[in-house]
mmCIF file with all atom_site columns, C-alpha atoms and ligand atoms in Angstrom:
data_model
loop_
_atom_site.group_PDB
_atom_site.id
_atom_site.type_symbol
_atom_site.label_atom_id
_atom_site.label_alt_id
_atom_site.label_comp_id
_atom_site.label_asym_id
_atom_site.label_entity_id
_atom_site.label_seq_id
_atom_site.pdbx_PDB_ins_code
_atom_site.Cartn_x
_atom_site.Cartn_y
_atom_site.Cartn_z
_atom_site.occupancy
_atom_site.B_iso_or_equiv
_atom_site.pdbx_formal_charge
_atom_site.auth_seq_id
_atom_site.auth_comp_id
_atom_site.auth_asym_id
_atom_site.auth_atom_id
_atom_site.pdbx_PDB_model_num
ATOM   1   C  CA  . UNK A 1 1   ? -0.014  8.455   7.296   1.00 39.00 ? 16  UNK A CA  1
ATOM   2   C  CA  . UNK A 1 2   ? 3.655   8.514   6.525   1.00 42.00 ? 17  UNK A CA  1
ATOM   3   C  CA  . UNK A 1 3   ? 4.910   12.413  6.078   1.00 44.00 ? 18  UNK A CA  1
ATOM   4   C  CA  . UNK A 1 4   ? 8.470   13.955  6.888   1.00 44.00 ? 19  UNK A CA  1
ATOM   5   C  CA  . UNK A 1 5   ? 7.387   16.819  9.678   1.00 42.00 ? 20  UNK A CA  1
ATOM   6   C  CA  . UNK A 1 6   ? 9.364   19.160  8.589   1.00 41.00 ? 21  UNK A CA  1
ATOM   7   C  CA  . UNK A 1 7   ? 6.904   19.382  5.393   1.00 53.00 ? 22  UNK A CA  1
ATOM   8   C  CA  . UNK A 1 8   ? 4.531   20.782  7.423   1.00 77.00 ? 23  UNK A CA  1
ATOM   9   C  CA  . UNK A 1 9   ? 1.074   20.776  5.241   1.00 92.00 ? 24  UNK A CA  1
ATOM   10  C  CA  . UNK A 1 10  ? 2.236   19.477  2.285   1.00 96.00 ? 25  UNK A CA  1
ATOM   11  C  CA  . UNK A 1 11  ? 3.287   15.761  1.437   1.00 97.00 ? 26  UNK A CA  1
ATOM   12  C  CA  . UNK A 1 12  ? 6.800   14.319  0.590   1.00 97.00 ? 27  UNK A CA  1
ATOM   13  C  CA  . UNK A 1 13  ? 7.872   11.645  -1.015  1.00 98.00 ? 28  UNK A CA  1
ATOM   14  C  CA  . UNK A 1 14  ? 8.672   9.118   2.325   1.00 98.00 ? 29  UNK A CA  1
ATOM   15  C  CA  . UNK A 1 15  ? 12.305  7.479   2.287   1.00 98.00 ? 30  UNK A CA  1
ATOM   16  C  CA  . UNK A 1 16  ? 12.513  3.941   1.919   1.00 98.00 ? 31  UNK A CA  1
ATOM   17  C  CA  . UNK A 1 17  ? 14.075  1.979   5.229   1.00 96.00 ? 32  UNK A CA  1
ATOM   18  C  CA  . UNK A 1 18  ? 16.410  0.169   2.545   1.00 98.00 ? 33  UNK A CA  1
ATOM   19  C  CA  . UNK A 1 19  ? 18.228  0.765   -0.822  1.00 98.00 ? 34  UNK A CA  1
ATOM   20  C  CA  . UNK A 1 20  ? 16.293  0.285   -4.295  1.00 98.00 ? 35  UNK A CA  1
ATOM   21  C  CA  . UNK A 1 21  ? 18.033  -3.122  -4.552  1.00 98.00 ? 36  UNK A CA  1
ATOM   22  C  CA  . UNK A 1 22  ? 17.332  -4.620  -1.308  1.00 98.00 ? 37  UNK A CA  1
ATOM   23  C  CA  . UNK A 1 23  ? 14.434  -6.619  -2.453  1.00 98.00 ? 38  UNK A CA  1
ATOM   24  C  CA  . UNK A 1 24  ? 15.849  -8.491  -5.070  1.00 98.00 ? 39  UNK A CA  1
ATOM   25  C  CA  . UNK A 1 25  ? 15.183  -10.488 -6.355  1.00 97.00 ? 40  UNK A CA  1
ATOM   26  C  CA  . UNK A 1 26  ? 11.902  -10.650 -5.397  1.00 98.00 ? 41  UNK A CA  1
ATOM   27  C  CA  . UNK A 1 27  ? 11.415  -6.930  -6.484  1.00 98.00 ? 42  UNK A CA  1
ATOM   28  C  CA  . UNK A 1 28  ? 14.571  -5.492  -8.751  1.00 98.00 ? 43  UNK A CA  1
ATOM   29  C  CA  . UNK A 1 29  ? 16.002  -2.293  -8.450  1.00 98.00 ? 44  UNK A CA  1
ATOM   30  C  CA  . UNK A 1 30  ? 14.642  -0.949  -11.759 1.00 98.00 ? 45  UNK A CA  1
ATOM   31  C  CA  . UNK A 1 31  ? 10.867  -1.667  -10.856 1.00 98.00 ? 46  UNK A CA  1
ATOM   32  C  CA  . UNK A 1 32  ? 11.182  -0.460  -7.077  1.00 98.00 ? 47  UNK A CA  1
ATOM   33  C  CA  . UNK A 1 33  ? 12.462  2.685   -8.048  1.00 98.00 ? 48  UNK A CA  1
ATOM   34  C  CA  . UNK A 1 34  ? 10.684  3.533   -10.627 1.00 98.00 ? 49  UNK A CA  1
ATOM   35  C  CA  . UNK A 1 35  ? 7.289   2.868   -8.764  1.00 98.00 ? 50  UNK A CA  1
ATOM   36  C  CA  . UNK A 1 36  ? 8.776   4.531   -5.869  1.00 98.00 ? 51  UNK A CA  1
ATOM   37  C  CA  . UNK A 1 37  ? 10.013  7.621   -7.464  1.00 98.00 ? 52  UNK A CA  1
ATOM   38  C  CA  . UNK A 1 38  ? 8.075   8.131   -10.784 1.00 98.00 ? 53  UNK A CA  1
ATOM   39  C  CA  . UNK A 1 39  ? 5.040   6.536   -9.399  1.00 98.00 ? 54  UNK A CA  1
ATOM   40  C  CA  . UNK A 1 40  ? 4.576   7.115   -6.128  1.00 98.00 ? 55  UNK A CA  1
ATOM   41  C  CA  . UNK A 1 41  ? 5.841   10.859  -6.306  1.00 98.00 ? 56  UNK A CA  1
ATOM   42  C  CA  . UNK A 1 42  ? 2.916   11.600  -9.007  1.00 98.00 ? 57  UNK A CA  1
ATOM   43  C  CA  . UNK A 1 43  ? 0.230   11.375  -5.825  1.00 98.00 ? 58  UNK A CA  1
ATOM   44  C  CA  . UNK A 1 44  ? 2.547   13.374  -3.697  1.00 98.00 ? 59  UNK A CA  1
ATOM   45  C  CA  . UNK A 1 45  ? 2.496   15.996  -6.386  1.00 98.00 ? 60  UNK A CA  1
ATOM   46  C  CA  . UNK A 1 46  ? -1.212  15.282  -7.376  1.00 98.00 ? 61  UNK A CA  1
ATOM   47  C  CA  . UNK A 1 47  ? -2.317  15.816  -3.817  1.00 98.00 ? 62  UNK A CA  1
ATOM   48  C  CA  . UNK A 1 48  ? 0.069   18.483  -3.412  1.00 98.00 ? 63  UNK A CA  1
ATOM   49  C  CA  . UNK A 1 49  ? -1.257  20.339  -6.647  1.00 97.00 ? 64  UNK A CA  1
ATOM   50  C  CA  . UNK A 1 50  ? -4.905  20.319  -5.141  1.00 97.00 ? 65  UNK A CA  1
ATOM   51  C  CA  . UNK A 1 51  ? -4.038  21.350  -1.634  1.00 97.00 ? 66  UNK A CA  1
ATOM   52  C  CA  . UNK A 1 52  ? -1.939  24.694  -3.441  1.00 96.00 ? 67  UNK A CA  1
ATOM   53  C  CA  . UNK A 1 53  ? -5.555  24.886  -5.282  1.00 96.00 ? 68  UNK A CA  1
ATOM   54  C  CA  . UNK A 1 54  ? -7.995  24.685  -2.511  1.00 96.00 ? 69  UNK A CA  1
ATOM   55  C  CA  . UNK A 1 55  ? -5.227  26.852  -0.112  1.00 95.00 ? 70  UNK A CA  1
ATOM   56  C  CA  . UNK A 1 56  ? -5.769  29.525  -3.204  1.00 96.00 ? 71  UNK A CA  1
ATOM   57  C  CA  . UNK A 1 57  ? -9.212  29.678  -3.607  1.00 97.00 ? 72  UNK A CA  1
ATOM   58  C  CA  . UNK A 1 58  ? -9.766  30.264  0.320   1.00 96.00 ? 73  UNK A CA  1
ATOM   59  C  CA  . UNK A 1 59  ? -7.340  33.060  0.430   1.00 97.00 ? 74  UNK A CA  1
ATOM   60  C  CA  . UNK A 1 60  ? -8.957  34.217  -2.990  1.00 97.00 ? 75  UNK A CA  1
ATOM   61  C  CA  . UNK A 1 61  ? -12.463 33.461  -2.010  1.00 98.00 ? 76  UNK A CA  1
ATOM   62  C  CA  . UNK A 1 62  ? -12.964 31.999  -4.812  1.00 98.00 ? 77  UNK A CA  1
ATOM   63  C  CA  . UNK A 1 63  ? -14.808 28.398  -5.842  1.00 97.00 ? 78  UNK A CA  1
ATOM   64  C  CA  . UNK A 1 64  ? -13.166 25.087  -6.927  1.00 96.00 ? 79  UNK A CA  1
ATOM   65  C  CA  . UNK A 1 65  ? -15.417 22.435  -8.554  1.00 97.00 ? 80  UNK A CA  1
ATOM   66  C  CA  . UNK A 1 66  ? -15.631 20.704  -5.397  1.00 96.00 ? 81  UNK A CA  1
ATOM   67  C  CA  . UNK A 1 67  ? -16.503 17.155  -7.091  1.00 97.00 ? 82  UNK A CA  1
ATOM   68  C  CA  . UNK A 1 68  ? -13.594 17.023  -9.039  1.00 97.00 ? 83  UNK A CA  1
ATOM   69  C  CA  . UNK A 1 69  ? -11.606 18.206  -5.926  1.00 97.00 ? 84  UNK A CA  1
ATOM   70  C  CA  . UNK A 1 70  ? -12.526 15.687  -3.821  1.00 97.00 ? 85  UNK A CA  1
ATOM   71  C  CA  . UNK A 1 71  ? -12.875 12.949  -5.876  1.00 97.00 ? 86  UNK A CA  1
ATOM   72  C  CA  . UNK A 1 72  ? -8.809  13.481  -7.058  1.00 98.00 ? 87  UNK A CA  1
ATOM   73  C  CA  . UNK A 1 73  ? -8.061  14.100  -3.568  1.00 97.00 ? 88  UNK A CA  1
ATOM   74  C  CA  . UNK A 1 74  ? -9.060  10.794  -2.533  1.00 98.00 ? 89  UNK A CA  1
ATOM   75  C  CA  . UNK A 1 75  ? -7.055  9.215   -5.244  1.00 98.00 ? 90  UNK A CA  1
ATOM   76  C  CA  . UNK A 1 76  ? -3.881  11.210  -5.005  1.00 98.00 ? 91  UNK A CA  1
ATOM   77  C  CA  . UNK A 1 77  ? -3.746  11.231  -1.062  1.00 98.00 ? 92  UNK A CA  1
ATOM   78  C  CA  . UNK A 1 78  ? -5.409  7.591   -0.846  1.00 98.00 ? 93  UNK A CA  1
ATOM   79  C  CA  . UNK A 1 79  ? -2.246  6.111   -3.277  1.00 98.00 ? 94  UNK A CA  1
ATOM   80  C  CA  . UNK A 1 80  ? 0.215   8.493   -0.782  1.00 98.00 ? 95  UNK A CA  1
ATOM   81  C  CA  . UNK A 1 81  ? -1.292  6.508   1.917   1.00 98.00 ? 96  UNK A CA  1
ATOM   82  C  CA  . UNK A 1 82  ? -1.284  3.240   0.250   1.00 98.00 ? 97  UNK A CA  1
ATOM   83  C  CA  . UNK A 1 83  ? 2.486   3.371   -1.247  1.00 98.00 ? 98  UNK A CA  1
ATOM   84  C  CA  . UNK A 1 84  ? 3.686   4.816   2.165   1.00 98.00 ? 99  UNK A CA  1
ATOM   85  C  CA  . UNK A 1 85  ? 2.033   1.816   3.872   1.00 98.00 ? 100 UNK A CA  1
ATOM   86  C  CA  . UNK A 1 86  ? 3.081   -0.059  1.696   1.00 98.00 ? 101 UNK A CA  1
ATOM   87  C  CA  . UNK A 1 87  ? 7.102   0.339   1.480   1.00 98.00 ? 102 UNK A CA  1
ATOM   88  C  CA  . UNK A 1 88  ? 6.649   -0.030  5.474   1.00 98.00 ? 103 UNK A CA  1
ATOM   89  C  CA  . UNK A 1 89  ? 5.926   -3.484  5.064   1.00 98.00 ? 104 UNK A CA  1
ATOM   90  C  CA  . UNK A 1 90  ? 8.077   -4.627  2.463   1.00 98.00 ? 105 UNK A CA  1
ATOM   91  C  CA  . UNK A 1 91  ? 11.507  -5.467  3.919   1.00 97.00 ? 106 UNK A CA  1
ATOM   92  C  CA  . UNK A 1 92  ? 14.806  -7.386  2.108   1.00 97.00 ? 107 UNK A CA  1
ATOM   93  C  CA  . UNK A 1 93  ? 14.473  -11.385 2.521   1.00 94.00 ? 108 UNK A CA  1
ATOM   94  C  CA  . UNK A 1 94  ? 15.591  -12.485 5.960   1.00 91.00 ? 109 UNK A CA  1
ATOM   95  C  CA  . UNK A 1 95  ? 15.099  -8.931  7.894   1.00 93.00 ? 110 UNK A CA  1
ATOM   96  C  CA  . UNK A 1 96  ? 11.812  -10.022 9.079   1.00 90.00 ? 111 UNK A CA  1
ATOM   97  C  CA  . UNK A 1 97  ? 9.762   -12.524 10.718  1.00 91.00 ? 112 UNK A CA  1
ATOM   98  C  CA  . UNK A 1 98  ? 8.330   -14.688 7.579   1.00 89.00 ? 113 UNK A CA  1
ATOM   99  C  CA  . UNK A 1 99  ? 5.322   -15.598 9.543   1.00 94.00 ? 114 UNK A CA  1
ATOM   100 C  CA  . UNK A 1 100 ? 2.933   -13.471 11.962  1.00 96.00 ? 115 UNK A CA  1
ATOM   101 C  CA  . UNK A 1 101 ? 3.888   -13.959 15.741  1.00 93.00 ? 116 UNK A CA  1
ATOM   102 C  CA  . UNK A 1 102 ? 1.870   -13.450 18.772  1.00 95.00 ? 117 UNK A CA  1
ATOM   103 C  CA  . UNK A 1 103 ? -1.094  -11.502 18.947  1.00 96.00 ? 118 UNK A CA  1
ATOM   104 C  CA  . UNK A 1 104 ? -1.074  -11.323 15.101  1.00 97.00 ? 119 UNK A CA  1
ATOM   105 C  CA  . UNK A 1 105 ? -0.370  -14.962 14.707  1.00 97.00 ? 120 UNK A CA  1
ATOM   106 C  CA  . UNK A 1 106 ? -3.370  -15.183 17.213  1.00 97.00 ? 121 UNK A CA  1
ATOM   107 C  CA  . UNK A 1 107 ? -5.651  -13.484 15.374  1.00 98.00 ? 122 UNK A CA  1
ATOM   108 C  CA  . UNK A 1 108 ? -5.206  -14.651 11.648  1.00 98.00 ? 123 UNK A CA  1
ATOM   109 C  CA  . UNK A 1 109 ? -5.576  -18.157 13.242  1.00 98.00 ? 124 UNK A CA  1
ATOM   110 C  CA  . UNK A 1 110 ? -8.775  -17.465 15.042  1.00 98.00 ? 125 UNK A CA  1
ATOM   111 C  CA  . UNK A 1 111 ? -10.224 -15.479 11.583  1.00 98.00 ? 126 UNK A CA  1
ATOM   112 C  CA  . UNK A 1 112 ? -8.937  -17.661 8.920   1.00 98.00 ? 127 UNK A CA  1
ATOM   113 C  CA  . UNK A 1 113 ? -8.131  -20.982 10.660  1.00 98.00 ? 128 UNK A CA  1
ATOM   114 C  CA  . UNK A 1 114 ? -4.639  -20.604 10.045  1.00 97.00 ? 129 UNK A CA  1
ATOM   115 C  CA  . UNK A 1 115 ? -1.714  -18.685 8.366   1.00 98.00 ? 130 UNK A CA  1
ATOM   116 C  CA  . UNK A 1 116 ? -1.916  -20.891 5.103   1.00 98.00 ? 131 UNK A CA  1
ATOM   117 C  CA  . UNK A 1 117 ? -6.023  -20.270 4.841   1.00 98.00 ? 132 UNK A CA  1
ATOM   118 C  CA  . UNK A 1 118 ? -4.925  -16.344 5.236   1.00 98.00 ? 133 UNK A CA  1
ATOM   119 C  CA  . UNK A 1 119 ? -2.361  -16.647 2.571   1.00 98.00 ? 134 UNK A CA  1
ATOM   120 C  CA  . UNK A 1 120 ? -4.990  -18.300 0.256   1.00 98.00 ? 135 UNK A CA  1
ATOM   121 C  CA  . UNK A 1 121 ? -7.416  -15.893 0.630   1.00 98.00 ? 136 UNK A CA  1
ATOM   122 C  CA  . UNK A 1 122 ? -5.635  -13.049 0.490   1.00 98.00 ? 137 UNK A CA  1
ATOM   123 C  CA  . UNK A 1 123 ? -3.496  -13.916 -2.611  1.00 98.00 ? 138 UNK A CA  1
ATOM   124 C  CA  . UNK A 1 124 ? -6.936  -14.640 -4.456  1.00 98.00 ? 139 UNK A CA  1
ATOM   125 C  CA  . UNK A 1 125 ? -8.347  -11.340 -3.326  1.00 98.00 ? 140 UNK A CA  1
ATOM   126 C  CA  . UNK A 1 126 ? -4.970  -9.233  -4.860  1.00 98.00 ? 141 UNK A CA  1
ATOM   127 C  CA  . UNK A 1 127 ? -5.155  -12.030 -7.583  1.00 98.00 ? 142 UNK A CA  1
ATOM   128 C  CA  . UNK A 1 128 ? -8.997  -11.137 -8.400  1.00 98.00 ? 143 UNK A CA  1
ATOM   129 C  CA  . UNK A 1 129 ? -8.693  -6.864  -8.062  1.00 98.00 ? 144 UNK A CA  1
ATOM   130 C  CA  . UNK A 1 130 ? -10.430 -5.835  -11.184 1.00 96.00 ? 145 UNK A CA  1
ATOM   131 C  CA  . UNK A 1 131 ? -7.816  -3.454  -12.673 1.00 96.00 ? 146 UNK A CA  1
ATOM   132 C  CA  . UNK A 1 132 ? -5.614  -1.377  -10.354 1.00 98.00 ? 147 UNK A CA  1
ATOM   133 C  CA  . UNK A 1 133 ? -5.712  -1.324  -6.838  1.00 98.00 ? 148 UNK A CA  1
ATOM   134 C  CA  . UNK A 1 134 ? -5.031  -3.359  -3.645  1.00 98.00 ? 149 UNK A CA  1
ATOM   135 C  CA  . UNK A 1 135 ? -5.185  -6.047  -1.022  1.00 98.00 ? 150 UNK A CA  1
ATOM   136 C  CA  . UNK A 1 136 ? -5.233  -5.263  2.209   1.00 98.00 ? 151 UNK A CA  1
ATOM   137 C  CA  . UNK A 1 137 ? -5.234  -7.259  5.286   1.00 98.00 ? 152 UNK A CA  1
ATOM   138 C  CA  . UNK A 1 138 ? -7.289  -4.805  8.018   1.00 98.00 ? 153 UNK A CA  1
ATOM   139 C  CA  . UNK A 1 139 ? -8.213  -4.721  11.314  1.00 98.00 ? 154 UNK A CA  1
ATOM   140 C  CA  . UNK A 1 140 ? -11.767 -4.084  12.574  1.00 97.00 ? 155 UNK A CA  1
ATOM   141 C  CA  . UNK A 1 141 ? -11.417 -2.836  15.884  1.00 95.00 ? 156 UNK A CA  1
ATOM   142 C  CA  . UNK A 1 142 ? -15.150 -2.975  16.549  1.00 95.00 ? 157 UNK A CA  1
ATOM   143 C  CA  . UNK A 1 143 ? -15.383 -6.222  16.186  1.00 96.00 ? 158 UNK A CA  1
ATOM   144 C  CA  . UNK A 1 144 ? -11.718 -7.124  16.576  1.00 96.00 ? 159 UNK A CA  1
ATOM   145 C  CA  . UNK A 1 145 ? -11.801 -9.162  13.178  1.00 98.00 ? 160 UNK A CA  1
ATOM   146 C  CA  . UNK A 1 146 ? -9.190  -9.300  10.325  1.00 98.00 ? 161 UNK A CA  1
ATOM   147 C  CA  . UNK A 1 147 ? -10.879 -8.012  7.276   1.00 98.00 ? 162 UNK A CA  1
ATOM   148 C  CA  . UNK A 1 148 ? -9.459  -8.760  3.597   1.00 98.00 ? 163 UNK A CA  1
ATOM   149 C  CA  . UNK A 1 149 ? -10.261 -5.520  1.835   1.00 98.00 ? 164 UNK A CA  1
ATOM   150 C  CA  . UNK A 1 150 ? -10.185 -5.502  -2.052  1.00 98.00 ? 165 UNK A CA  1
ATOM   151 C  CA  . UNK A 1 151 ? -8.808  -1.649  -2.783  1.00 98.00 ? 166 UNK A CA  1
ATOM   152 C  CA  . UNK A 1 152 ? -9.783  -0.581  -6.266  1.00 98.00 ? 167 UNK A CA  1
ATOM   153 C  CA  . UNK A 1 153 ? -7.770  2.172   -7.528  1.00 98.00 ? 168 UNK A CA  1
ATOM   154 C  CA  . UNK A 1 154 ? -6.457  3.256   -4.545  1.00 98.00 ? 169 UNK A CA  1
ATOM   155 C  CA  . UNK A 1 155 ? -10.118 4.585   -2.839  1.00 97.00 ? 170 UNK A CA  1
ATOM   156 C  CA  . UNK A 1 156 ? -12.739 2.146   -4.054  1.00 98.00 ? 171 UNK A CA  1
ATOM   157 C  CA  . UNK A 1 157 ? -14.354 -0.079  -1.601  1.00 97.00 ? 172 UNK A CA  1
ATOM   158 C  CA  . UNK A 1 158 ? -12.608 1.131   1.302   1.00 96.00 ? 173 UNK A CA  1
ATOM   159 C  CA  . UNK A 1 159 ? -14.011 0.657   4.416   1.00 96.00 ? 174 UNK A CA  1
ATOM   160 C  CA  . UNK A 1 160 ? -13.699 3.854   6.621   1.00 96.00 ? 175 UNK A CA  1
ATOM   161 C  CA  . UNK A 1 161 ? -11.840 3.463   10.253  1.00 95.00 ? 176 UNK A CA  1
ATOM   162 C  CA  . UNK A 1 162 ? -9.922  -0.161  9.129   1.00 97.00 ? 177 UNK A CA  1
ATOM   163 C  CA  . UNK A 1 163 ? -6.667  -0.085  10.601  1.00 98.00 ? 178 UNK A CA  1
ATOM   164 C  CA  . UNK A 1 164 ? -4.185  -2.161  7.827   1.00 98.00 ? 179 UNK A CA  1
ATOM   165 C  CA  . UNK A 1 165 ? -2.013  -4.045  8.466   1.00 98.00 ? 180 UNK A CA  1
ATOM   166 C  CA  . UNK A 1 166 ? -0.835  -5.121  5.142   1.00 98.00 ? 181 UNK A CA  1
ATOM   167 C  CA  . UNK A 1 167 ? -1.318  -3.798  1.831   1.00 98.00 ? 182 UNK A CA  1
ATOM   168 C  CA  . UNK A 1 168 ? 0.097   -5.012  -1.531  1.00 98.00 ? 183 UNK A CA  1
ATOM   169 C  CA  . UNK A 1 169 ? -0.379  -3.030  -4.664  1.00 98.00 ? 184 UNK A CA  1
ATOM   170 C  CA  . UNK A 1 170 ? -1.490  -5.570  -7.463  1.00 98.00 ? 185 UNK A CA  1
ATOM   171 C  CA  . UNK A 1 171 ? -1.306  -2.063  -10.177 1.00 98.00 ? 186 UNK A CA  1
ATOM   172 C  CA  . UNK A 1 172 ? 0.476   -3.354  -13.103 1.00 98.00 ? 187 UNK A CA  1
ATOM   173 C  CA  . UNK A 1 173 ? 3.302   -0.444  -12.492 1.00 98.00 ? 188 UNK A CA  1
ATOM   174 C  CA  . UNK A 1 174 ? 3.973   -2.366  -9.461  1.00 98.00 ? 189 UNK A CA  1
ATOM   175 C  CA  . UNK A 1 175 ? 5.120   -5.757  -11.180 1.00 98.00 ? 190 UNK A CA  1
ATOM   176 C  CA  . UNK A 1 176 ? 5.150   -5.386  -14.982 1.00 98.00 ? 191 UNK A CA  1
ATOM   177 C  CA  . UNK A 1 177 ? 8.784   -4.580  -15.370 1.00 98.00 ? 192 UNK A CA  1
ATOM   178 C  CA  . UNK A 1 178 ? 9.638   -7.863  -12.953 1.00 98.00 ? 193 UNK A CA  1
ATOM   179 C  CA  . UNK A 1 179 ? 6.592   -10.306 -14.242 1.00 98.00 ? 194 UNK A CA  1
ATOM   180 C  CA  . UNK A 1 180 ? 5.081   -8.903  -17.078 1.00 98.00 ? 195 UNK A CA  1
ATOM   181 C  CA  . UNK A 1 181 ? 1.219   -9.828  -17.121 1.00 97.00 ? 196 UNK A CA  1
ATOM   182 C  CA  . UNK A 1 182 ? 1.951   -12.377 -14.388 1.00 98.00 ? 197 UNK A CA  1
ATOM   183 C  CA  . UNK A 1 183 ? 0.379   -10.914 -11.461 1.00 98.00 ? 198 UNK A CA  1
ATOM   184 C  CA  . UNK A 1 184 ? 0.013   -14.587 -9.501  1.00 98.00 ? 199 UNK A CA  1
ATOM   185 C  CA  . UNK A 1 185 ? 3.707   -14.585 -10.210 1.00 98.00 ? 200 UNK A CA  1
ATOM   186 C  CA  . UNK A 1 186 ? 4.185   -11.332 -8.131  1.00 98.00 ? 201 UNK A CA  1
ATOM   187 C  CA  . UNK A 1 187 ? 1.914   -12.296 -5.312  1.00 98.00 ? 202 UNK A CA  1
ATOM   188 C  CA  . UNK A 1 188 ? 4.173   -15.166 -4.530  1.00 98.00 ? 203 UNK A CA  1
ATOM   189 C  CA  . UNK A 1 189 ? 7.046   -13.424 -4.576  1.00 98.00 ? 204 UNK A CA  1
ATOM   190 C  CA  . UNK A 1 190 ? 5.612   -10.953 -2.346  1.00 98.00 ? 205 UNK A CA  1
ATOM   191 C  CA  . UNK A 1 191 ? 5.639   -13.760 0.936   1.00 98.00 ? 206 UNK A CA  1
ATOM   192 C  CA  . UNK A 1 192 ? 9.482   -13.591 0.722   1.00 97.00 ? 207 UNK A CA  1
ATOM   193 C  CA  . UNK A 1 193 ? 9.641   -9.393  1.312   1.00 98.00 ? 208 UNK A CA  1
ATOM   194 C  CA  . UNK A 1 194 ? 6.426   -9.061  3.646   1.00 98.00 ? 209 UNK A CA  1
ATOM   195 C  CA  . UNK A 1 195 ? 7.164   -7.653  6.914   1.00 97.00 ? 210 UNK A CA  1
ATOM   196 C  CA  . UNK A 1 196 ? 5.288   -9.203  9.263   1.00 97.00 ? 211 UNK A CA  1
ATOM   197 C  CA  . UNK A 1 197 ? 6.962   -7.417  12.444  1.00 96.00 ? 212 UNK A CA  1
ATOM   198 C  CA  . UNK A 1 198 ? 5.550   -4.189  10.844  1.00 97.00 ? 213 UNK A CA  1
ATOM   199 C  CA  . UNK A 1 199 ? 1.576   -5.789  10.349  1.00 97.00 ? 214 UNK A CA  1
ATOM   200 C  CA  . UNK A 1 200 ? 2.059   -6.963  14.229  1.00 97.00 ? 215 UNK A CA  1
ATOM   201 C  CA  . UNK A 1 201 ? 3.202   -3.476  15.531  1.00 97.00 ? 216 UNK A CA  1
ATOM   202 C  CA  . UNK A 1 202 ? 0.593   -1.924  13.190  1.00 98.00 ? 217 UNK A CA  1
ATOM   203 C  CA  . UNK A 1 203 ? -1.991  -4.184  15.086  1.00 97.00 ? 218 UNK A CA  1
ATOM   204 C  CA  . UNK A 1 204 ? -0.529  -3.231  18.669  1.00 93.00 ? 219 UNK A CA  1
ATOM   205 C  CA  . UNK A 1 205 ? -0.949  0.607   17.957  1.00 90.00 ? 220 UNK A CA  1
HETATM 206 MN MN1 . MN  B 2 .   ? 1.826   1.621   -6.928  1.00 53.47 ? 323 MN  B MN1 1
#
């Protein structure tokens, strides 16, 4: 997870590595910072909010309805997580390998067959997430396989212990400014500004 450390139990926002505009135009300045600052500050606070609640209640010795809790924990901190992950491997055009290298390069070629079989697959999962949510490209490392998660919302049908690699938010706030309804639109664009020097040191960790 991606926190400042001087925040010490509570979130914060992360800092992007570049300037709202740096993804254009791919990604314009208007959607990126909206999503980052609007969007991705609501879980920050959302999480936030519940921690100050369940902090309370201890001290207080009182109950929280512990359903609700941790059912809108696991949304707030899992799209925290997500978005955090997620700026980390976006970078501007150009700043960044375009295609997986060594052991990554290795690895989507012995899963998939190849890069462009990857690529297919993983544009039709983020393509195919009912609603909001996410693709994520994950590592097993059980079984040492790549596994294409489909993320719905930002904590259904995740697999516990995956190490990602990748993640692209397919929510509509993420692309409806830039592309409208045009999701497929927004996937493609997404191959110019996907860091794949950040999904290979993610794998080497
Ligand atoms: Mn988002």
């Amino acid at each position: 997870m991606v926190e400042n450390a001087d925040v010490g139990r509570m979130l914060a926002l992360p800092k992007l590595r570049f300037g709202y505009d740096a993804l254009q135009p791919y990604m314009s300045e208007q959607q990126l910072t909206l999503h980052h600052a609007k969007h991705h500050q609501a879980y920050v606070n959302g999480a936030n909010a519940l921690f100050d609640t369940m902090d309370k209640a201890r001290k207080d010795g009182t109950d929280v309805d512990a359903k609700a809790a941790a059912k809108a924990l696991s949304f707030n901190l899992g799209g925290h997580v997500l978005h955090s992950l997620f700026w980390e491997n976006l970078s501007p055009a150009g700043k960044h390998s375009s295609e997986p290298a060594g052991d990554l390069a290795k690895a989507i070629a012995s899963e998939f067959g190849g890069f462009d079989r990857f690529k297919k697959e993983f544009a039709q999962a983020a393509a195919s997430v009912e609603g909001s949510g996410w693709a994520v490209l994950a590592h097993d490392r059980g079984t040492g396989r790549l596994i294409i998660l489909q993320v719905e919302k930002h904590n259904v049908n995740v697999v516990p212990g995956l190490r990602p690699l990748l993640v692209l938010d397919v929510w509509e706030h993420a692309y409806y400014l830039d592309y409208k309804n045009d999701r497929a639109k927004y996937i493609d664009a997404f191959w110019n500004i996907a860091d794949w020097d950040e999904a290979a040191r993610r794998l080497g960790e």
